[in-house]
Amino acid sequence: IAGVNVTSASGTPGAGATIRIRRGSSLNASNDQLIVIDGLAMDNNGVKGLSNPLSMVNPADIESFTVLKDASATAIYGSRGSNGVIIITTKKGRSGSKPSIAYNGNVSVSTKKKTIDVMDGDQFRQFVTNMYGEGSAAVAALGTANTDWQSEIYRAAISTDHNITVSGGLKNMPYRVSVGYTNQQGILKTSDFQRFTASVNLSPSFFEDHLKVNLNAKGMIAKTGYANTEAVGAAVWMDPTQSIHDDRP
């Protein structure tokens, strides 16, 4: 979309991206845009404890994604739309359609591409011995293990996404019910994101379609596991001669 810049914040599971519409408009205040889901404006501060406000919506439920960039956004939503507006419309049932059940899902695996080349335990012991000499305090402080700390903090991360939808259209009553589950693991151990979503949409019409009503109910439970990202740098310089577990009493 012209005028919209999206920058990934991090590789943390469930983390969002920094979205800027026509660049930032303030030096001190927030430059985050207003998010409107099915006509309901979300709090600009997002949900406390949730790393990404857009993760409140299951992508499988999105019908359209519209970005308002110009003065029209401010005219409709006031000062809250000064940084732009993202309007999300979710899917609905179709009148007269037969009941149908749909499932879509995927499984993905993420791995690290490579690690920093560092000394192993034997090489580091030899390096310290050559530097300080046999019998020195530095050599005495070394361990007997041969630990690759980078391999200990990373893992092959398996992520799954499952969505089930039931939709149809009774007489004057289109409906759509969906349930979704997302489990995204991070390659850094203990980092993960789980989300359970459910939505119900009813679109009845009355008086020969002169009156149309949209009823939406949505629920979401999210659980985010935040890993200590300082472990990424610490694993590079950690002493490879030390054991992972301290067996001392």
PDB file of C-alpha atoms in Angstrom:
ATOM      1  CA  ILE A   1       0.000   0.000   0.000  1.00  0.00           C
ATOM      2  CA  ALA A   2       1.479   3.346  -0.983  1.00  0.00           C
ATOM      3  CA  GLY A   3       2.563   5.444   1.980  1.00  0.00           C
ATOM      4  CA  VAL A   4       2.482   2.534   4.442  1.00  0.00           C
ATOM      5  CA  ASN A   5       5.701   1.198   5.965  1.00  0.00           C
ATOM      6  CA  VAL A   6       5.716  -2.073   7.895  1.00  0.00           C
ATOM      7  CA  THR A   7       8.812  -3.021   9.898  1.00  0.00           C
ATOM      8  CA  SER A   8       9.141  -6.258  11.840  1.00  0.00           C
ATOM      9  CA  ALA A   9       9.721  -5.516  15.504  1.00  0.00           C
ATOM     10  CA  SER A  10      11.372  -8.843  16.361  1.00  0.00           C
ATOM     11  CA  GLY A  11      11.146 -12.555  15.766  1.00  0.00           C
ATOM     12  CA  THR A  12       9.297 -13.129  19.027  1.00  0.00           C
ATOM     13  CA  PRO A  13       6.255 -15.414  18.587  1.00  0.00           C
ATOM     14  CA  GLY A  14       3.081 -13.342  18.401  1.00  0.00           C
ATOM     15  CA  ALA A  15       4.997 -10.088  18.074  1.00  0.00           C
ATOM     16  CA  GLY A  16       3.628  -7.514  15.706  1.00  0.00           C
ATOM     17  CA  ALA A  17       5.212  -5.050  13.364  1.00  0.00           C
ATOM     18  CA  THR A  18       5.674  -1.316  13.550  1.00  0.00           C
ATOM     19  CA  ILE A  19       3.207   0.188  11.066  1.00  0.00           C
ATOM     20  CA  ARG A  20       3.603   3.787   9.991  1.00  0.00           C
ATOM     21  CA  ILE A  21       1.096   5.481   7.713  1.00  0.00           C
ATOM     22  CA  ARG A  22       2.463   8.594   5.963  1.00  0.00           C
ATOM     23  CA  ARG A  23       5.341   8.463   8.464  1.00  0.00           C
ATOM     24  CA  GLY A  24       4.991   9.649  12.048  1.00  0.00           C
ATOM     25  CA  SER A  25       3.077  12.811  12.889  1.00  0.00           C
ATOM     26  CA  SER A  26       4.408  13.391  16.416  1.00  0.00           C
ATOM     27  CA  LEU A  27       7.798  13.557  18.110  1.00  0.00           C
ATOM     28  CA  ASN A  28       6.574  12.867  21.636  1.00  0.00           C
ATOM     29  CA  ALA A  29       3.162  11.194  21.400  1.00  0.00           C
ATOM     30  CA  SER A  30       2.340   7.781  19.973  1.00  0.00           C
ATOM     31  CA  ASN A  31       2.437   7.338  16.203  1.00  0.00           C
ATOM     32  CA  ASP A  32       0.388   4.138  16.260  1.00  0.00           C
ATOM     33  CA  GLN A  33      -2.668   4.040  14.049  1.00  0.00           C
ATOM     34  CA  LEU A  34      -6.238   3.457  15.144  1.00  0.00           C
ATOM     35  CA  ILE A  35      -7.525  -0.086  14.614  1.00  0.00           C
ATOM     36  CA  VAL A  36     -11.241  -0.549  13.920  1.00  0.00           C
ATOM     37  CA  ILE A  37     -12.668  -4.086  13.884  1.00  0.00           C
ATOM     38  CA  ASP A  38     -16.221  -4.440  12.530  1.00  0.00           C
ATOM     39  CA  GLY A  39     -16.937  -0.816  13.387  1.00  0.00           C
ATOM     40  CA  LEU A  40     -15.560  -1.040  16.925  1.00  0.00           C
ATOM     41  CA  ALA A  41     -12.534   1.170  17.577  1.00  0.00           C
ATOM     42  CA  MET A  42      -9.835  -0.506  19.642  1.00  0.00           C
ATOM     43  CA  ASP A  43      -7.968   1.244  22.431  1.00  0.00           C
ATOM     44  CA  ASN A  44      -4.842   2.889  21.010  1.00  0.00           C
ATOM     45  CA  ASN A  45      -2.831   1.485  23.917  1.00  0.00           C
ATOM     46  CA  GLY A  46      -3.794  -2.076  22.963  1.00  0.00           C
ATOM     47  CA  VAL A  47      -4.382  -4.916  25.393  1.00  0.00           C
ATOM     48  CA  LYS A  48      -2.045  -5.049  28.360  1.00  0.00           C
ATOM     49  CA  GLY A  49       0.241  -8.072  28.213  1.00  0.00           C
ATOM     50  CA  LEU A  50      -0.506  -8.683  24.519  1.00  0.00           C
ATOM     51  CA  SER A  51       2.522  -8.063  22.320  1.00  0.00           C
ATOM     52  CA  ASN A  52       0.482  -7.315  19.198  1.00  0.00           C
ATOM     53  CA  PRO A  53      -3.004  -5.717  19.146  1.00  0.00           C
ATOM     54  CA  LEU A  54      -3.670  -7.082  15.655  1.00  0.00           C
ATOM     55  CA  SER A  55      -3.340 -10.630  17.005  1.00  0.00           C
ATOM     56  CA  MET A  56      -6.790 -10.194  18.554  1.00  0.00           C
ATOM     57  CA  VAL A  57      -8.222 -11.120  15.156  1.00  0.00           C
ATOM     58  CA  ASN A  58      -7.871 -14.538  13.598  1.00  0.00           C
ATOM     59  CA  PRO A  59      -6.528 -13.958  10.043  1.00  0.00           C
ATOM     60  CA  ALA A  60      -8.870 -16.680   8.761  1.00  0.00           C
ATOM     61  CA  ASP A  61     -11.853 -14.508   9.799  1.00  0.00           C
ATOM     62  CA  ILE A  62     -10.757 -11.368   7.920  1.00  0.00           C
ATOM     63  CA  GLU A  63     -12.841 -10.407   4.899  1.00  0.00           C
ATOM     64  CA  SER A  64     -11.158  -7.096   4.065  1.00  0.00           C
ATOM     65  CA  PHE A  65      -8.330  -4.902   5.350  1.00  0.00           C
ATOM     66  CA  THR A  66      -8.591  -1.191   4.539  1.00  0.00           C
ATOM     67  CA  VAL A  67      -6.135   1.594   5.367  1.00  0.00           C
ATOM     68  CA  LEU A  68      -7.272   5.217   5.639  1.00  0.00           C
ATOM     69  CA  LYS A  69      -4.295   7.530   5.200  1.00  0.00           C
ATOM     70  CA  ASP A  70      -5.546  11.022   4.504  1.00  0.00           C
ATOM     71  CA  ALA A  71      -7.752  13.665   6.083  1.00  0.00           C
ATOM     72  CA  SER A  72     -10.760  11.409   5.615  1.00  0.00           C
ATOM     73  CA  ALA A  73      -9.516   9.307   8.539  1.00  0.00           C
ATOM     74  CA  THR A  74      -9.470  12.307  10.861  1.00  0.00           C
ATOM     75  CA  ALA A  75     -12.856  13.498   9.632  1.00  0.00           C
ATOM     76  CA  ILE A  76     -14.494  10.187  10.539  1.00  0.00           C
ATOM     77  CA  TYR A  77     -12.652   9.229  13.712  1.00  0.00           C
ATOM     78  CA  GLY A  78     -11.431  12.573  15.037  1.00  0.00           C
ATOM     79  CA  SER A  79      -8.054  13.022  16.685  1.00  0.00           C
ATOM     80  CA  ARG A  80      -7.701   9.273  17.234  1.00  0.00           C
ATOM     81  CA  GLY A  81      -7.290   8.856  13.477  1.00  0.00           C
ATOM     82  CA  SER A  82      -4.506  11.407  13.112  1.00  0.00           C
ATOM     83  CA  ASN A  83      -1.945   8.635  12.531  1.00  0.00           C
ATOM     84  CA  GLY A  84      -4.160   6.761  10.082  1.00  0.00           C
ATOM     85  CA  VAL A  85      -6.804   4.108  10.522  1.00  0.00           C
ATOM     86  CA  ILE A  86      -6.809   0.373   9.811  1.00  0.00           C
ATOM     87  CA  ILE A  87     -10.321  -0.944   9.232  1.00  0.00           C
ATOM     88  CA  ILE A  88     -10.815  -4.707   9.493  1.00  0.00           C
ATOM     89  CA  THR A  89     -14.045  -6.337   8.388  1.00  0.00           C
ATOM     90  CA  THR A  90     -14.628  -9.973   9.285  1.00  0.00           C
ATOM     91  CA  LYS A  91     -16.436 -12.599   7.238  1.00  0.00           C
ATOM     92  CA  LYS A  92     -20.185 -13.180   7.473  1.00  0.00           C
ATOM     93  CA  GLY A  93     -22.648 -15.833   6.377  1.00  0.00           C
ATOM     94  CA  ARG A  94     -24.408 -15.609   3.009  1.00  0.00           C
ATOM     95  CA  SER A  95     -28.157 -15.527   2.682  1.00  0.00           C
ATOM     96  CA  GLY A  96     -29.659 -18.567   1.007  1.00  0.00           C
ATOM     97  CA  SER A  97     -26.477 -20.630   1.061  1.00  0.00           C
ATOM     98  CA  LYS A  98     -26.439 -24.229   2.214  1.00  0.00           C
ATOM     99  CA  PRO A  99     -24.769 -25.123   5.519  1.00  0.00           C
ATOM    100  CA  SER A 100     -21.091 -25.878   5.060  1.00  0.00           C
ATOM    101  CA  ILE A 101     -18.173 -26.846   7.233  1.00  0.00           C
ATOM    102  CA  ALA A 102     -14.662 -25.769   6.304  1.00  0.00           C
ATOM    103  CA  TYR A 103     -11.293 -26.521   7.856  1.00  0.00           C
ATOM    104  CA  ASN A 104      -7.932 -25.030   7.117  1.00  0.00           C
ATOM    105  CA  GLY A 105      -4.676 -25.511   8.934  1.00  0.00           C
ATOM    106  CA  ASN A 106      -0.953 -25.595   8.551  1.00  0.00           C
ATOM    107  CA  VAL A 107       2.164 -26.818  10.300  1.00  0.00           C
ATOM    108  CA  SER A 108       5.541 -25.107   9.971  1.00  0.00           C
ATOM    109  CA  VAL A 109       9.027 -25.668  11.328  1.00  0.00           C
ATOM    110  CA  SER A 110      11.517 -22.879  12.057  1.00  0.00           C
ATOM    111  CA  THR A 111      15.225 -23.338  12.686  1.00  0.00           C
ATOM    112  CA  LYS A 112      18.206 -21.048  13.081  1.00  0.00           C
ATOM    113  CA  LYS A 113      20.168 -20.506   9.881  1.00  0.00           C
ATOM    114  CA  LYS A 114      23.588 -20.479  11.519  1.00  0.00           C
ATOM    115  CA  THR A 115      25.396 -19.586  14.745  1.00  0.00           C
ATOM    116  CA  ILE A 116      28.468 -17.547  15.640  1.00  0.00           C
ATOM    117  CA  ASP A 117      31.674 -19.522  15.229  1.00  0.00           C
ATOM    118  CA  VAL A 118      33.320 -19.694  18.676  1.00  0.00           C
ATOM    119  CA  MET A 119      35.862 -21.919  20.404  1.00  0.00           C
ATOM    120  CA  ASP A 120      34.757 -25.236  21.809  1.00  0.00           C
ATOM    121  CA  GLY A 121      35.770 -26.369  25.285  1.00  0.00           C
ATOM    122  CA  ASP A 122      39.053 -28.002  24.285  1.00  0.00           C
ATOM    123  CA  GLN A 123      40.147 -25.040  22.162  1.00  0.00           C
ATOM    124  CA  PHE A 124      39.307 -22.572  24.929  1.00  0.00           C
ATOM    125  CA  ARG A 125      41.234 -24.584  27.543  1.00  0.00           C
ATOM    126  CA  GLN A 126      44.257 -24.638  25.258  1.00  0.00           C
ATOM    127  CA  PHE A 127      43.933 -20.909  24.593  1.00  0.00           C
ATOM    128  CA  VAL A 128      43.789 -20.031  28.312  1.00  0.00           C
ATOM    129  CA  THR A 129      46.691 -22.363  29.103  1.00  0.00           C
ATOM    130  CA  ASN A 130      48.865 -20.774  26.413  1.00  0.00           C
ATOM    131  CA  MET A 131      47.892 -17.300  27.579  1.00  0.00           C
ATOM    132  CA  TYR A 132      48.344 -17.690  31.360  1.00  0.00           C
ATOM    133  CA  GLY A 133      50.382 -20.864  31.749  1.00  0.00           C
ATOM    134  CA  GLU A 134      49.849 -24.133  33.578  1.00  0.00           C
ATOM    135  CA  GLY A 135      48.946 -23.825  37.252  1.00  0.00           C
ATOM    136  CA  SER A 136      47.564 -20.281  36.899  1.00  0.00           C
ATOM    137  CA  ALA A 137      44.340 -19.146  38.569  1.00  0.00           C
ATOM    138  CA  ALA A 138      42.717 -18.712  35.134  1.00  0.00           C
ATOM    139  CA  VAL A 139      43.385 -22.348  34.234  1.00  0.00           C
ATOM    140  CA  ALA A 140      42.158 -23.520  37.637  1.00  0.00           C
ATOM    141  CA  ALA A 141      38.844 -21.738  37.055  1.00  0.00           C
ATOM    142  CA  LEU A 142      38.156 -23.699  33.870  1.00  0.00           C
ATOM    143  CA  GLY A 143      35.781 -26.634  33.851  1.00  0.00           C
ATOM    144  CA  THR A 144      36.046 -30.039  32.246  1.00  0.00           C
ATOM    145  CA  ALA A 145      32.942 -29.894  30.046  1.00  0.00           C
ATOM    146  CA  ASN A 146      32.630 -29.161  26.345  1.00  0.00           C
ATOM    147  CA  THR A 147      29.362 -27.197  26.071  1.00  0.00           C
ATOM    148  CA  ASP A 148      27.949 -25.541  22.971  1.00  0.00           C
ATOM    149  CA  TRP A 149      25.840 -22.879  24.659  1.00  0.00           C
ATOM    150  CA  GLN A 150      24.274 -21.675  21.414  1.00  0.00           C
ATOM    151  CA  SER A 151      22.845 -25.105  20.668  1.00  0.00           C
ATOM    152  CA  GLU A 152      21.477 -25.259  24.219  1.00  0.00           C
ATOM    153  CA  ILE A 153      19.323 -22.120  23.943  1.00  0.00           C
ATOM    154  CA  TYR A 154      17.899 -22.761  20.452  1.00  0.00           C
ATOM    155  CA  ARG A 155      15.475 -25.384  19.223  1.00  0.00           C
ATOM    156  CA  ALA A 156      13.571 -26.451  16.129  1.00  0.00           C
ATOM    157  CA  ALA A 157      10.302 -24.569  16.622  1.00  0.00           C
ATOM    158  CA  ILE A 158       7.077 -26.243  15.464  1.00  0.00           C
ATOM    159  CA  SER A 159       4.071 -24.010  14.869  1.00  0.00           C
ATOM    160  CA  THR A 160       0.497 -25.028  14.076  1.00  0.00           C
ATOM    161  CA  ASP A 161      -2.631 -23.173  13.074  1.00  0.00           C
ATOM    162  CA  HIS A 162      -6.132 -24.712  12.893  1.00  0.00           C
ATOM    163  CA  ASN A 163      -9.447 -23.111  11.954  1.00  0.00           C
ATOM    164  CA  ILE A 164     -12.945 -24.611  11.684  1.00  0.00           C
ATOM    165  CA  THR A 165     -15.839 -22.654  10.212  1.00  0.00           C
ATOM    166  CA  VAL A 166     -19.553 -23.445  10.017  1.00  0.00           C
ATOM    167  CA  SER A 167     -21.555 -21.095   7.800  1.00  0.00           C
ATOM    168  CA  GLY A 168     -24.791 -20.962   5.934  1.00  0.00           C
ATOM    169  CA  GLY A 169     -28.000 -19.043   5.500  1.00  0.00           C
ATOM    170  CA  LEU A 170     -31.330 -19.956   7.012  1.00  0.00           C
ATOM    171  CA  LYS A 171     -34.374 -18.043   5.842  1.00  0.00           C
ATOM    172  CA  ASN A 172     -33.504 -14.396   6.439  1.00  0.00           C
ATOM    173  CA  MET A 173     -30.764 -15.495   8.825  1.00  0.00           C
ATOM    174  CA  PRO A 174     -27.192 -15.828   7.443  1.00  0.00           C
ATOM    175  CA  TYR A 175     -24.823 -17.136  10.066  1.00  0.00           C
ATOM    176  CA  ARG A 176     -21.152 -17.920  10.512  1.00  0.00           C
ATOM    177  CA  VAL A 177     -19.434 -19.606  13.464  1.00  0.00           C
ATOM    178  CA  SER A 178     -15.685 -20.115  13.615  1.00  0.00           C
ATOM    179  CA  VAL A 179     -13.179 -21.517  16.080  1.00  0.00           C
ATOM    180  CA  GLY A 180      -9.412 -21.164  15.751  1.00  0.00           C
ATOM    181  CA  TYR A 181      -6.300 -22.292  17.568  1.00  0.00           C
ATOM    182  CA  THR A 182      -2.753 -21.027  16.990  1.00  0.00           C
ATOM    183  CA  ASN A 183       0.388 -22.358  18.662  1.00  0.00           C
ATOM    184  CA  GLN A 184       3.577 -20.633  17.578  1.00  0.00           C
ATOM    185  CA  GLN A 185       6.911 -21.635  19.074  1.00  0.00           C
ATOM    186  CA  GLY A 186      10.039 -19.508  18.927  1.00  0.00           C
ATOM    187  CA  ILE A 187      13.484 -20.857  18.116  1.00  0.00           C
ATOM    188  CA  LEU A 188      14.670 -19.394  21.443  1.00  0.00           C
ATOM    189  CA  LYS A 189      13.606 -21.852  24.122  1.00  0.00           C
ATOM    190  CA  THR A 190      10.626 -20.901  26.363  1.00  0.00           C
ATOM    191  CA  SER A 191       9.334 -18.346  23.817  1.00  0.00           C
ATOM    192  CA  ASP A 192       5.885 -19.208  22.461  1.00  0.00           C
ATOM    193  CA  PHE A 193       2.484 -17.782  21.647  1.00  0.00           C
ATOM    194  CA  GLN A 194      -0.884 -19.528  21.964  1.00  0.00           C
ATOM    195  CA  ARG A 195      -4.225 -18.107  20.886  1.00  0.00           C
ATOM    196  CA  PHE A 196      -7.764 -19.448  21.069  1.00  0.00           C
ATOM    197  CA  THR A 197     -10.384 -17.533  19.085  1.00  0.00           C
ATOM    198  CA  ALA A 198     -14.111 -17.934  18.583  1.00  0.00           C
ATOM    199  CA  SER A 199     -16.588 -15.787  16.678  1.00  0.00           C
ATOM    200  CA  VAL A 200     -20.300 -15.876  15.974  1.00  0.00           C
ATOM    201  CA  ASN A 201     -21.954 -13.707  13.363  1.00  0.00           C
ATOM    202  CA  LEU A 202     -25.685 -13.452  12.677  1.00  0.00           C
ATOM    203  CA  SER A 203     -27.063 -11.170   9.967  1.00  0.00           C
ATOM    204  CA  PRO A 204     -30.873 -11.348  10.124  1.00  0.00           C
ATOM    205  CA  SER A 205     -33.091  -9.226   7.923  1.00  0.00           C
ATOM    206  CA  PHE A 206     -36.674  -8.145   8.593  1.00  0.00           C
ATOM    207  CA  PHE A 207     -39.566  -6.486   6.795  1.00  0.00           C
ATOM    208  CA  GLU A 208     -38.593  -7.803   3.382  1.00  0.00           C
ATOM    209  CA  ASP A 209     -34.958  -6.765   3.786  1.00  0.00           C
ATOM    210  CA  HIS A 210     -35.843  -3.194   4.757  1.00  0.00           C
ATOM    211  CA  LEU A 211     -34.213  -3.758   8.137  1.00  0.00           C
ATOM    212  CA  LYS A 212     -30.870  -5.552   8.379  1.00  0.00           C
ATOM    213  CA  VAL A 213     -29.113  -6.309  11.653  1.00  0.00           C
ATOM    214  CA  ASN A 214     -25.555  -7.526  12.232  1.00  0.00           C
ATOM    215  CA  LEU A 215     -24.832  -9.328  15.477  1.00  0.00           C
ATOM    216  CA  ASN A 216     -21.191 -10.116  16.252  1.00  0.00           C
ATOM    217  CA  ALA A 217     -19.682 -11.898  19.221  1.00  0.00           C
ATOM    218  CA  LYS A 218     -15.943 -12.515  19.387  1.00  0.00           C
ATOM    219  CA  GLY A 219     -13.725 -14.013  22.054  1.00  0.00           C
ATOM    220  CA  MET A 220      -9.981 -14.486  22.295  1.00  0.00           C
ATOM    221  CA  ILE A 221      -7.654 -16.013  24.856  1.00  0.00           C
ATOM    222  CA  ALA A 222      -3.941 -15.411  24.321  1.00  0.00           C
ATOM    223  CA  LYS A 223      -0.955 -16.691  26.240  1.00  0.00           C
ATOM    224  CA  THR A 224       2.521 -15.399  25.468  1.00  0.00           C
ATOM    225  CA  GLY A 225       5.746 -16.876  26.785  1.00  0.00           C
ATOM    226  CA  TYR A 226       8.467 -14.233  26.814  1.00  0.00           C
ATOM    227  CA  ALA A 227      12.011 -15.606  26.681  1.00  0.00           C
ATOM    228  CA  ASN A 228      15.044 -13.758  28.019  1.00  0.00           C
ATOM    229  CA  THR A 229      16.573 -12.470  24.767  1.00  0.00           C
ATOM    230  CA  GLU A 230      19.806 -11.583  26.564  1.00  0.00           C
ATOM    231  CA  ALA A 231      20.587 -15.294  26.371  1.00  0.00           C
ATOM    232  CA  VAL A 232      21.349 -14.853  22.649  1.00  0.00           C
ATOM    233  CA  GLY A 233      24.365 -12.657  23.343  1.00  0.00           C
ATOM    234  CA  ALA A 234      25.328 -14.447  26.553  1.00  0.00           C
ATOM    235  CA  ALA A 235      25.571 -17.801  24.763  1.00  0.00           C
ATOM    236  CA  VAL A 236      28.302 -16.423  22.491  1.00  0.00           C
ATOM    237  CA  TRP A 237      30.718 -15.428  25.246  1.00  0.00           C
ATOM    238  CA  MET A 238      29.765 -18.029  27.871  1.00  0.00           C
ATOM    239  CA  ASP A 239      32.650 -20.260  29.019  1.00  0.00           C
ATOM    240  CA  PRO A 240      32.352 -23.498  26.954  1.00  0.00           C
ATOM    241  CA  THR A 241      34.302 -25.462  29.576  1.00  0.00           C
ATOM    242  CA  GLN A 242      31.505 -25.119  32.134  1.00  0.00           C
ATOM    243  CA  SER A 243      28.772 -27.728  32.495  1.00  0.00           C
ATOM    244  CA  ILE A 244      25.126 -26.882  31.955  1.00  0.00           C
ATOM    245  CA  HIS A 245      24.177 -28.247  35.372  1.00  0.00           C
ATOM    246  CA  ASP A 246      25.957 -27.528  38.625  1.00  0.00           C
ATOM    247  CA  ASP A 247      26.441 -30.886  40.342  1.00  0.00           C
ATOM    248  CA  ARG A 248      28.050 -29.418  43.422  1.00  0.00           C
ATOM    249  CA  PRO A 249      26.173 -30.135  46.708  1.00  0.00           C
TER     250      PRO A 249
END
